[in-house]
């Protein structure tokens, strides 16, 4: 920061040589420059000190927060400092870095660095670091007039984000929102994006808590170690630091693309084509834990009988004797060899349900204790017990290379022994970690446990299914949204599907499995296996799933009637012939771009305000727009066509766009979809 001037430079007296002369010239010139810099610097510093607000590029800093404008001068981002005011007299600016060293509470390390990575993008790195342990840093971001997207999977999911009531900041960590509905979901990233083309990424190192006040339309960003599952990295003091980067661009789509390329991993491989083309069949919703060899073979017989195709069949909970066994229960599955031979003959690939728990009465429990494979008590050698939805057990410590290897070897043995293709990796959320625990490698951020667990899917990526994700975009497999209830609404019902899939898409996960068609036959947490989902709900769910990256059946269509079977066949065919080729083309691009496959309407119309709030339509790529019916008793819906030429599935051409088609008729066996019409198709 400071430049020192040499004190006793005296002019050289003796006659100087030519080189000496030019050297003296250079020194004098250098001196003049230095002096000029110092003078202007001091002048600038003084003016900074006098100011009530400081400017750095398009950001105006005040003692209690800052606002950012875009290149047109419109305010697009507003944030306030809640945990302390800056002392602006302690601020100075050097180059592109504005630094302050005091707040009204004392010493701090604050800086804003301006980065201009592209002509159209301006970014601000902000860091507020306290030097007092157990204090908190809280900043509040205001939504103002913008719509916001991103963050986390939620049990009640809206697009754009809609939050209710008031929430104190709580740990932003992965959780099972089926069981804990007011937590954050299993897939989350510290990333938000607004329709005003502003985006914020909270730094990975922050002990991050999120809260909100819906009345004032604000999000609270808090850094805290006190009363928190975050731990300061080993050897560090628990001084909370809140750091993030805010970037502003020319439109929402391009700023999102910039952020994704800059901050997210992306897949490096593409899961098996058949996931995208043919339905996955799961035993779960129909059989629950009563699955056995007979039922499984009858299920596969029926799939064939009704001429459905299959990517694979998933043997779900519970095929083993005890949770944690990694083998079949010989009573429920008396002749596994024969069973697999039969399924192979019928062309069924098989995947198995798997989870990170070893229950206390599994024979592997002792093995895990002996080899120290489990998450442990905080200071002990003993495993910390956890209660999960299928009993009590220990949980494998995926930060421990031995536990990783042991788990993987068990999975590989199942693959070799029975020809299992892959696994449905269930759970993995931090909500199933013990209250107090220690791991082989310390988890400063508990969600890293979820990330470590997703890595277990890597050798099985081609047909794997995982339901947690945190910085896991480069685990190139399908990510499943959490179990749905068989209901119509936004709380884990049919209407939550598009908002959830779009949210996860924005977090950089392109291969998304929208879980089971018709839901799990639960109604708000109660299993109700005697009933099947409402017929109309099932049909509408099936139709929407046909336009998703993968379809998964569990409640089979033949439990209803002939018409439902025919509608199911129609839509599995549409999925295979119309949707899958496009999905595969887009999947091919993902490894280069990280762009989502399922896109919001604003993707192609970023400056169209109407497009910012549509939560019941979506795009596959840029060219196929889907508008399913999501209301009971409706055979019509409003459809918004963004600017462009669109040909409907009925053959109509729409050229005067954007336009809202009201009460557009859509029969029970139809989904409204529209294909981007290029010049050629228009003229013919
Ligand atoms: C962001 O976090 C990384 C570690 O994850 C750290 O090295 C870096 O300094 C942090 N950046 C800021 C601006 O605090
Ligand atoms: C939420 O914001 C509103 C409007 O600013 C305010 O009146 C209210 O007190 C806030 N709620 C809480 C719990 O702080
Ligand atoms: C298992 O199936 C094989 C082949 O069909 C058969 O030979 C054998 O007897 C069966 N074993 C049992 C225990 O059912
Ligand atoms: C393990 O315990 C559960 C109940 O917690 C019981 O249902 C199951 O039969 C037990 N398994 C064995 C192999 O003892
Ligand atoms: C995913 O990216 C992280 C860096 O964030 C890297 O450490 C890890 O090795 C990558 N994993 C795979 C499977 O590519
Ligand atoms: C579902 O149950 C949870 C408690 O388990 C409750 O908070 C929620 O309001 C219920 N939702 C509906 C739609 O009944
Ligand atoms: C199954 O796949 C075949 C070949 O792709 C196709 O002809 C058939 O229509 C499909 N059946 C269903 C019900 O999707």
Tab-separated table of N, CA and C in Angstrom, residues 255-374:
chain	number	residue	atom	x	y	z
A	255	UNK	N	-25.510	-14.117	-17.957
A	255	UNK	CA	-24.792	-14.074	-16.677
A	255	UNK	C	-24.798	-15.465	-16.042
A	256	UNK	N	-25.902	-16.190	-16.221
A	256	UNK	CA	-25.926	-17.553	-15.697
A	256	UNK	C	-24.849	-18.408	-16.374
A	257	UNK	N	-24.768	-18.298	-17.679
A	257	UNK	CA	-23.750	-19.093	-18.389
A	257	UNK	C	-22.350	-18.737	-17.886
A	258	UNK	N	-22.133	-17.441	-17.663
A	258	UNK	CA	-20.826	-17.024	-17.168
A	258	UNK	C	-20.537	-17.659	-15.802
A	259	UNK	N	-21.513	-17.582	-14.903
A	259	UNK	CA	-21.318	-18.082	-13.538
A	259	UNK	C	-21.064	-19.592	-13.541
A	260	UNK	N	-21.842	-20.313	-14.348
A	260	UNK	CA	-21.709	-21.767	-14.383
A	260	UNK	C	-20.327	-22.167	-14.881
A	261	UNK	N	-19.901	-21.492	-15.931
A	261	UNK	CA	-18.589	-21.851	-16.483
A	261	UNK	C	-17.476	-21.506	-15.503
A	262	UNK	N	-17.692	-20.447	-14.744
A	262	UNK	CA	-16.642	-19.983	-13.843
A	262	UNK	C	-16.629	-20.752	-12.521
A	263	UNK	N	-17.816	-21.124	-12.013
A	263	UNK	CA	-17.865	-21.617	-10.635
A	263	UNK	C	-18.291	-23.056	-10.451
A	264	UNK	N	-18.890	-23.673	-11.458
A	264	UNK	CA	-19.369	-25.031	-11.241
A	264	UNK	C	-18.517	-26.043	-11.981
A	265	UNK	N	-18.425	-27.223	-11.382
A	265	UNK	CA	-17.915	-28.363	-12.127
A	265	UNK	C	-18.952	-28.703	-13.187
A	266	UNK	N	-18.550	-29.494	-14.156
A	266	UNK	CA	-19.549	-30.004	-15.082
A	266	UNK	C	-19.280	-31.478	-15.362
A	267	UNK	N	-20.309	-32.193	-15.847
A	267	UNK	CA	-20.099	-33.613	-16.084
A	267	UNK	C	-19.016	-33.820	-17.138
A	268	UNK	N	-18.325	-34.927	-16.994
A	268	UNK	CA	-17.283	-35.233	-17.974
A	268	UNK	C	-17.700	-36.388	-18.871
A	269	UNK	N	-18.767	-37.065	-18.458
A	269	UNK	CA	-19.253	-38.208	-19.230
A	269	UNK	C	-20.775	-38.147	-19.289
A	270	UNK	N	-21.342	-38.995	-20.118
A	270	UNK	CA	-22.795	-39.029	-20.275
A	270	UNK	C	-23.291	-40.394	-19.827
A	271	UNK	N	-24.312	-40.426	-18.962
A	271	UNK	CA	-24.840	-41.736	-18.545
A	271	UNK	C	-25.360	-42.524	-19.752
A	272	UNK	N	-25.600	-43.792	-19.529
A	272	UNK	CA	-26.051	-44.679	-20.599
A	272	UNK	C	-27.246	-44.106	-21.362
A	273	UNK	N	-27.180	-44.222	-22.685
A	273	UNK	CA	-28.261	-43.736	-23.555
A	273	UNK	C	-29.618	-44.247	-23.143
A	274	UNK	N	-29.665	-45.476	-22.659
A	274	UNK	CA	-30.984	-46.061	-22.412
A	274	UNK	C	-31.716	-45.383	-21.251
A	275	UNK	N	-30.971	-44.741	-20.320
A	275	UNK	CA	-31.629	-43.934	-19.278
A	275	UNK	C	-32.497	-42.832	-19.889
A	276	UNK	N	-31.982	-42.271	-20.989
A	276	UNK	CA	-32.663	-41.141	-21.625
A	276	UNK	C	-33.817	-41.614	-22.510
A	277	UNK	N	-33.713	-42.871	-22.964
A	277	UNK	CA	-34.625	-43.348	-23.995
A	277	UNK	C	-35.798	-44.139	-23.426
A	278	UNK	N	-35.465	-45.079	-22.556
A	278	UNK	CA	-36.478	-46.027	-22.088
A	278	UNK	C	-36.738	-45.854	-20.602
A	279	UNK	N	-37.934	-46.219	-20.165
A	279	UNK	CA	-38.246	-46.030	-18.750
A	279	UNK	C	-37.406	-46.905	-17.827
A	280	UNK	N	-37.203	-46.388	-16.629
A	280	UNK	CA	-36.610	-47.167	-15.544
A	280	UNK	C	-37.797	-47.702	-14.736
A	281	UNK	N	-37.731	-48.931	-14.312
A	281	UNK	CA	-38.819	-49.525	-13.530
A	281	UNK	C	-38.310	-49.817	-12.132
A	282	UNK	N	-39.010	-49.283	-11.139
A	282	UNK	CA	-38.585	-49.494	-9.753
A	282	UNK	C	-39.632	-50.307	-9.006
A	283	UNK	N	-39.182	-51.102	-8.062
A	283	UNK	CA	-40.126	-51.923	-7.292
A	283	UNK	C	-40.731	-51.156	-6.117
A	284	UNK	N	-40.259	-49.948	-5.859
A	284	UNK	CA	-40.553	-49.290	-4.591
A	284	UNK	C	-42.024	-48.953	-4.328
A	285	UNK	N	-42.588	-48.089	-5.173
A	285	UNK	CA	-43.903	-47.540	-4.843
A	285	UNK	C	-44.937	-48.644	-4.726
A	286	UNK	N	-44.794	-49.652	-5.568
A	286	UNK	CA	-45.778	-50.719	-5.598
A	286	UNK	C	-45.586	-51.720	-4.472
A	287	UNK	N	-44.368	-52.175	-4.280
A	287	UNK	CA	-44.129	-53.274	-3.334
A	287	UNK	C	-43.569	-52.807	-2.003
A	288	UNK	N	-43.038	-51.622	-1.958
A	288	UNK	CA	-42.369	-51.119	-0.766
A	288	UNK	C	-41.365	-52.184	-0.278
A	289	UNK	N	-41.295	-52.450	1.040
A	289	UNK	CA	-40.273	-53.390	1.508
A	289	UNK	C	-40.703	-54.852	1.376
A	290	UNK	N	-41.875	-55.090	0.800
A	290	UNK	CA	-42.339	-56.472	0.638
A	290	UNK	C	-41.850	-57.143	-0.632
A	291	UNK	N	-40.847	-56.621	-1.224
A	291	UNK	CA	-40.376	-57.195	-2.485
A	291	UNK	C	-39.763	-58.573	-2.241
A	292	UNK	N	-40.028	-59.504	-3.164
A	292	UNK	CA	-39.343	-60.810	-3.128
A	292	UNK	C	-39.170	-61.302	-4.562
A	293	UNK	N	-38.577	-62.464	-4.678
A	293	UNK	CA	-38.230	-63.003	-5.991
A	293	UNK	C	-39.459	-63.184	-6.887
A	294	UNK	N	-40.504	-63.738	-6.311
A	294	UNK	CA	-41.733	-63.980	-7.060
A	294	UNK	C	-42.341	-62.697	-7.599
A	295	UNK	N	-42.443	-61.733	-6.704
A	295	UNK	CA	-43.054	-60.459	-7.092
A	295	UNK	C	-42.219	-59.775	-8.167
A	296	UNK	N	-40.914	-59.854	-8.007
A	296	UNK	CA	-40.033	-59.217	-8.972
A	296	UNK	C	-40.225	-59.835	-10.359
A	297	UNK	N	-40.251	-61.167	-10.394
A	297	UNK	CA	-40.388	-61.823	-11.697
A	297	UNK	C	-41.777	-61.595	-12.304
A	298	UNK	N	-42.772	-61.513	-11.442
A	298	UNK	CA	-44.104	-61.196	-11.982
A	298	UNK	C	-44.152	-59.770	-12.538
A	299	UNK	N	-43.446	-58.887	-11.875
A	299	UNK	CA	-43.368	-57.498	-12.337
A	299	UNK	C	-42.715	-57.439	-13.725
A	300	UNK	N	-41.600	-58.119	-13.885
A	300	UNK	CA	-40.918	-58.085	-15.191
A	300	UNK	C	-41.785	-58.748	-16.271
A	301	UNK	N	-42.516	-59.805	-15.892
A	301	UNK	CA	-43.420	-60.455	-16.854
A	301	UNK	C	-44.454	-59.459	-17.384
A	302	UNK	N	-45.006	-58.692	-16.425
A	302	UNK	CA	-46.048	-57.723	-16.802
A	302	UNK	C	-45.477	-56.614	-17.697
A	303	UNK	N	-44.290	-56.180	-17.378
A	303	UNK	CA	-43.674	-55.117	-18.196
A	303	UNK	C	-43.581	-55.599	-19.643
A	304	UNK	N	-43.175	-56.871	-19.795
A	304	UNK	CA	-43.074	-57.450	-21.136
A	304	UNK	C	-44.454	-57.638	-21.757
A	305	UNK	N	-45.368	-58.145	-20.937
A	305	UNK	CA	-46.719	-58.429	-21.439
A	305	UNK	C	-47.356	-57.180	-22.054
A	306	UNK	N	-47.150	-56.041	-21.407
A	306	UNK	CA	-47.755	-54.804	-21.917
A	306	UNK	C	-46.843	-54.082	-22.891
A	307	UNK	N	-45.776	-54.777	-23.296
A	307	UNK	CA	-44.894	-54.298	-24.372
A	307	UNK	C	-44.207	-52.962	-24.055
A	308	UNK	N	-43.893	-52.770	-22.800
A	308	UNK	CA	-43.116	-51.581	-22.464
A	308	UNK	C	-41.629	-51.870	-22.631
A	309	UNK	N	-40.900	-50.837	-22.933
A	309	UNK	CA	-39.445	-50.964	-22.989
A	309	UNK	C	-38.872	-50.663	-21.612
A	310	UNK	N	-37.583	-50.972	-21.460
A	310	UNK	CA	-36.984	-50.744	-20.156
A	310	UNK	C	-35.501	-50.440	-20.282
A	311	UNK	N	-35.108	-49.415	-19.573
A	311	UNK	CA	-33.680	-49.136	-19.450
A	311	UNK	C	-33.103	-50.145	-18.468
A	312	UNK	N	-33.725	-50.253	-17.323
A	312	UNK	CA	-33.339	-51.259	-16.346
A	312	UNK	C	-34.416	-51.358	-15.286
A	313	UNK	N	-34.311	-52.384	-14.460
A	313	UNK	CA	-35.222	-52.514	-13.335
A	313	UNK	C	-34.424	-52.317	-12.063
A	314	UNK	N	-35.063	-51.636	-11.132
A	314	UNK	CA	-34.372	-51.253	-9.911
A	314	UNK	C	-34.992	-52.033	-8.754
A	315	UNK	N	-34.192	-52.867	-8.113
A	315	UNK	CA	-34.699	-53.589	-6.942
A	315	UNK	C	-34.464	-52.670	-5.742
A	316	UNK	N	-35.561	-52.205	-5.187
A	316	UNK	CA	-35.462	-51.176	-4.146
A	316	UNK	C	-35.453	-51.857	-2.774
A	317	UNK	N	-35.556	-51.097	-1.745
A	317	UNK	CA	-35.694	-51.506	-0.353
A	317	UNK	C	-36.778	-52.597	-0.246
A	318	UNK	N	-36.675	-53.801	0.416
A	318	UNK	CA	-35.470	-54.331	0.966
A	318	UNK	C	-35.287	-55.763	0.519
A	319	UNK	N	-34.188	-56.003	-0.109
A	319	UNK	CA	-33.889	-57.314	-0.690
A	319	UNK	C	-32.937	-58.105	0.208
A	320	UNK	N	-32.366	-57.405	1.213
A	320	UNK	CA	-31.400	-58.089	2.076
A	320	UNK	C	-32.082	-58.481	3.383
A	321	UNK	N	-31.377	-59.281	4.165
A	321	UNK	CA	-31.962	-59.713	5.429
A	321	UNK	C	-31.972	-58.562	6.427
A	322	UNK	N	-30.862	-57.854	6.448
A	322	UNK	CA	-30.730	-56.731	7.370
A	322	UNK	C	-30.087	-55.582	6.606
A	323	UNK	N	-30.383	-54.366	7.033
A	323	UNK	CA	-29.808	-53.213	6.340
A	323	UNK	C	-28.306	-53.138	6.623
A	324	UNK	N	-27.537	-53.296	5.550
A	324	UNK	CA	-26.090	-53.255	5.704
A	324	UNK	C	-25.421	-54.547	5.255
A	325	UNK	N	-26.222	-55.452	4.694
A	325	UNK	CA	-25.704	-56.789	4.359
A	325	UNK	C	-25.014	-56.939	3.002
A	326	UNK	N	-25.384	-56.171	2.036
A	326	UNK	CA	-24.853	-56.305	0.671
A	326	UNK	C	-25.085	-57.696	0.086
A	327	UNK	N	-26.221	-58.280	0.406
A	327	UNK	CA	-26.561	-59.530	-0.270
A	327	UNK	C	-28.065	-59.771	-0.162
A	328	UNK	N	-28.531	-60.762	-0.898
A	328	UNK	CA	-29.960	-61.042	-0.910
A	328	UNK	C	-30.374	-61.905	0.275
A	329	UNK	N	-31.582	-61.661	0.746
A	329	UNK	CA	-32.172	-62.485	1.789
A	329	UNK	C	-32.587	-63.813	1.153
A	330	UNK	N	-31.998	-64.927	1.598
A	330	UNK	CA	-32.278	-66.219	0.942
A	330	UNK	C	-33.728	-66.673	1.115
A	331	UNK	N	-34.424	-66.097	2.069
A	331	UNK	CA	-35.832	-66.490	2.221
A	331	UNK	C	-36.695	-65.756	1.200
A	332	UNK	N	-36.464	-64.476	1.070
A	332	UNK	CA	-37.237	-63.717	0.082
A	332	UNK	C	-36.791	-64.011	-1.355
A	333	UNK	N	-35.518	-64.308	-1.504
A	333	UNK	CA	-34.971	-64.586	-2.838
A	333	UNK	C	-34.294	-65.957	-2.819
A	334	UNK	N	-35.085	-67.038	-2.887
A	334	UNK	CA	-34.527	-68.368	-2.687
A	334	UNK	C	-33.593	-68.817	-3.812
A	335	UNK	N	-33.738	-68.261	-4.970
A	335	UNK	CA	-32.898	-68.720	-6.074
A	335	UNK	C	-32.447	-67.542	-6.936
A	336	UNK	N	-31.527	-66.803	-6.361
A	336	UNK	CA	-31.093	-65.565	-7.004
A	336	UNK	C	-30.445	-65.828	-8.353
A	337	UNK	N	-29.678	-66.893	-8.417
A	337	UNK	CA	-28.970	-67.203	-9.663
A	337	UNK	C	-29.958	-67.408	-10.797
A	338	UNK	N	-30.966	-68.184	-10.483
A	338	UNK	CA	-31.995	-68.447	-11.494
A	338	UNK	C	-32.723	-67.150	-11.856
A	339	UNK	N	-33.014	-66.374	-10.826
A	339	UNK	CA	-33.734	-65.121	-11.044
A	339	UNK	C	-32.961	-64.185	-11.985
A	340	UNK	N	-31.663	-64.064	-11.722
A	340	UNK	CA	-30.881	-63.173	-12.580
A	340	UNK	C	-30.732	-63.736	-13.989
A	341	UNK	N	-30.658	-65.060	-14.068
A	341	UNK	CA	-30.555	-65.677	-15.390
A	341	UNK	C	-31.821	-65.373	-16.196
A	342	UNK	N	-32.944	-65.475	-15.537
A	342	UNK	CA	-34.227	-65.226	-16.204
A	342	UNK	C	-34.322	-63.763	-16.655
A	343	UNK	N	-33.915	-62.869	-15.777
A	343	UNK	CA	-34.016	-61.450	-16.125
A	343	UNK	C	-33.052	-61.094	-17.257
A	344	UNK	N	-31.908	-61.732	-17.237
A	344	UNK	CA	-30.931	-61.470	-18.286
A	344	UNK	C	-31.478	-61.927	-19.640
A	345	UNK	N	-32.106	-63.106	-19.592
A	345	UNK	CA	-32.698	-63.662	-20.801
A	345	UNK	C	-33.744	-62.687	-21.373
A	346	UNK	N	-34.472	-62.038	-20.497
A	346	UNK	CA	-35.498	-61.088	-20.941
A	346	UNK	C	-34.942	-59.693	-21.220
A	347	UNK	N	-33.649	-59.546	-21.140
A	347	UNK	CA	-33.023	-58.266	-21.481
A	347	UNK	C	-33.107	-57.199	-20.398
A	348	UNK	N	-33.379	-57.626	-19.164
A	348	UNK	CA	-33.447	-56.641	-18.077
A	348	UNK	C	-32.079	-56.444	-17.445
A	349	UNK	N	-31.594	-55.217	-17.503
A	349	UNK	CA	-30.457	-54.889	-16.661
A	349	UNK	C	-31.019	-54.574	-15.278
A	350	UNK	N	-30.215	-54.821	-14.245
A	350	UNK	CA	-30.734	-54.678	-12.885
A	350	UNK	C	-29.849	-53.724	-12.074
A	351	UNK	N	-30.512	-52.822	-11.361
A	351	UNK	CA	-29.767	-51.996	-10.403
A	351	UNK	C	-30.322	-52.263	-9.000
A	352	UNK	N	-29.514	-52.004	-8.001
A	352	UNK	CA	-29.896	-52.296	-6.620
A	352	UNK	C	-29.897	-51.035	-5.783
A	353	UNK	N	-30.847	-50.970	-4.888
A	353	UNK	CA	-30.930	-49.874	-3.915
A	353	UNK	C	-29.791	-50.036	-2.900
A	354	UNK	N	-29.178	-48.941	-2.540
A	354	UNK	CA	-28.056	-49.002	-1.607
A	354	UNK	C	-28.051	-47.710	-0.768
A	355	UNK	N	-27.430	-47.733	0.383
A	355	UNK	CA	-27.472	-46.588	1.303
A	355	UNK	C	-26.229	-46.642	2.184
A	356	UNK	N	-25.954	-45.586	2.934
A	356	UNK	CA	-24.697	-45.549	3.702
A	356	UNK	C	-24.774	-46.154	5.108
A	357	UNK	N	-25.895	-46.796	5.455
A	357	UNK	CA	-26.079	-47.258	6.835
A	357	UNK	C	-25.772	-48.745	7.000
A	358	UNK	N	-25.219	-49.099	8.128
A	358	UNK	CA	-25.045	-50.500	8.512
A	358	UNK	C	-25.781	-50.641	9.845
A	359	UNK	N	-26.921	-51.312	9.825
A	359	UNK	CA	-27.700	-51.394	11.069
A	359	UNK	C	-27.001	-52.269	12.109
A	360	UNK	N	-27.363	-52.041	13.365
A	360	UNK	CA	-26.634	-52.685	14.461
A	360	UNK	C	-26.675	-54.198	14.394
A	361	UNK	N	-27.743	-54.768	13.809
A	361	UNK	CA	-27.805	-56.230	13.790
A	361	UNK	C	-27.408	-56.833	12.443
A	362	UNK	N	-26.736	-56.052	11.597
A	362	UNK	CA	-26.168	-56.629	10.378
A	362	UNK	C	-24.819	-57.246	10.733
A	363	UNK	N	-24.478	-58.333	10.046
A	363	UNK	CA	-23.192	-58.973	10.337
A	363	UNK	C	-22.032	-58.039	9.992
A	364	UNK	N	-22.300	-57.033	9.173
A	364	UNK	CA	-21.233	-56.090	8.821
A	364	UNK	C	-20.975	-55.037	9.900
A	365	UNK	N	-21.844	-54.983	10.887
A	365	UNK	CA	-21.673	-53.968	11.931
A	365	UNK	C	-20.350	-54.182	12.667
A	366	UNK	N	-20.110	-55.442	13.061
A	366	UNK	CA	-18.856	-55.774	13.744
A	366	UNK	C	-17.643	-55.514	12.864
A	367	UNK	N	-17.791	-55.826	11.587
A	367	UNK	CA	-16.692	-55.604	10.645
A	367	UNK	C	-16.332	-54.117	10.618
A	368	UNK	N	-17.372	-53.306	10.554
A	368	UNK	CA	-17.166	-51.855	10.487
A	368	UNK	C	-16.507	-51.295	11.726
A	369	UNK	N	-16.879	-51.843	12.886
A	369	UNK	CA	-16.276	-51.375	14.137
A	369	UNK	C	-14.803	-51.760	14.177
A	370	UNK	N	-14.569	-53.022	13.844
A	370	UNK	CA	-13.203	-53.530	13.883
A	370	UNK	C	-12.285	-52.750	12.954
A	371	UNK	N	-12.777	-52.463	11.757
A	371	UNK	CA	-11.924	-51.768	10.783
A	371	UNK	C	-12.055	-50.248	10.857
A	372	UNK	N	-12.841	-49.789	11.799
A	372	UNK	CA	-13.033	-48.347	11.995
A	372	UNK	C	-13.526	-47.647	10.732
A	373	UNK	N	-14.631	-48.167	10.194
A	373	UNK	CA	-15.163	-47.634	8.941
A	373	UNK	C	-16.275	-46.615	9.155
A	374	UNK	N	-16.694	-46.448	10.404
A	374	UNK	CA	-17.878	-45.626	10.652
A	374	UNK	C	-17.547	-44.214	11.127
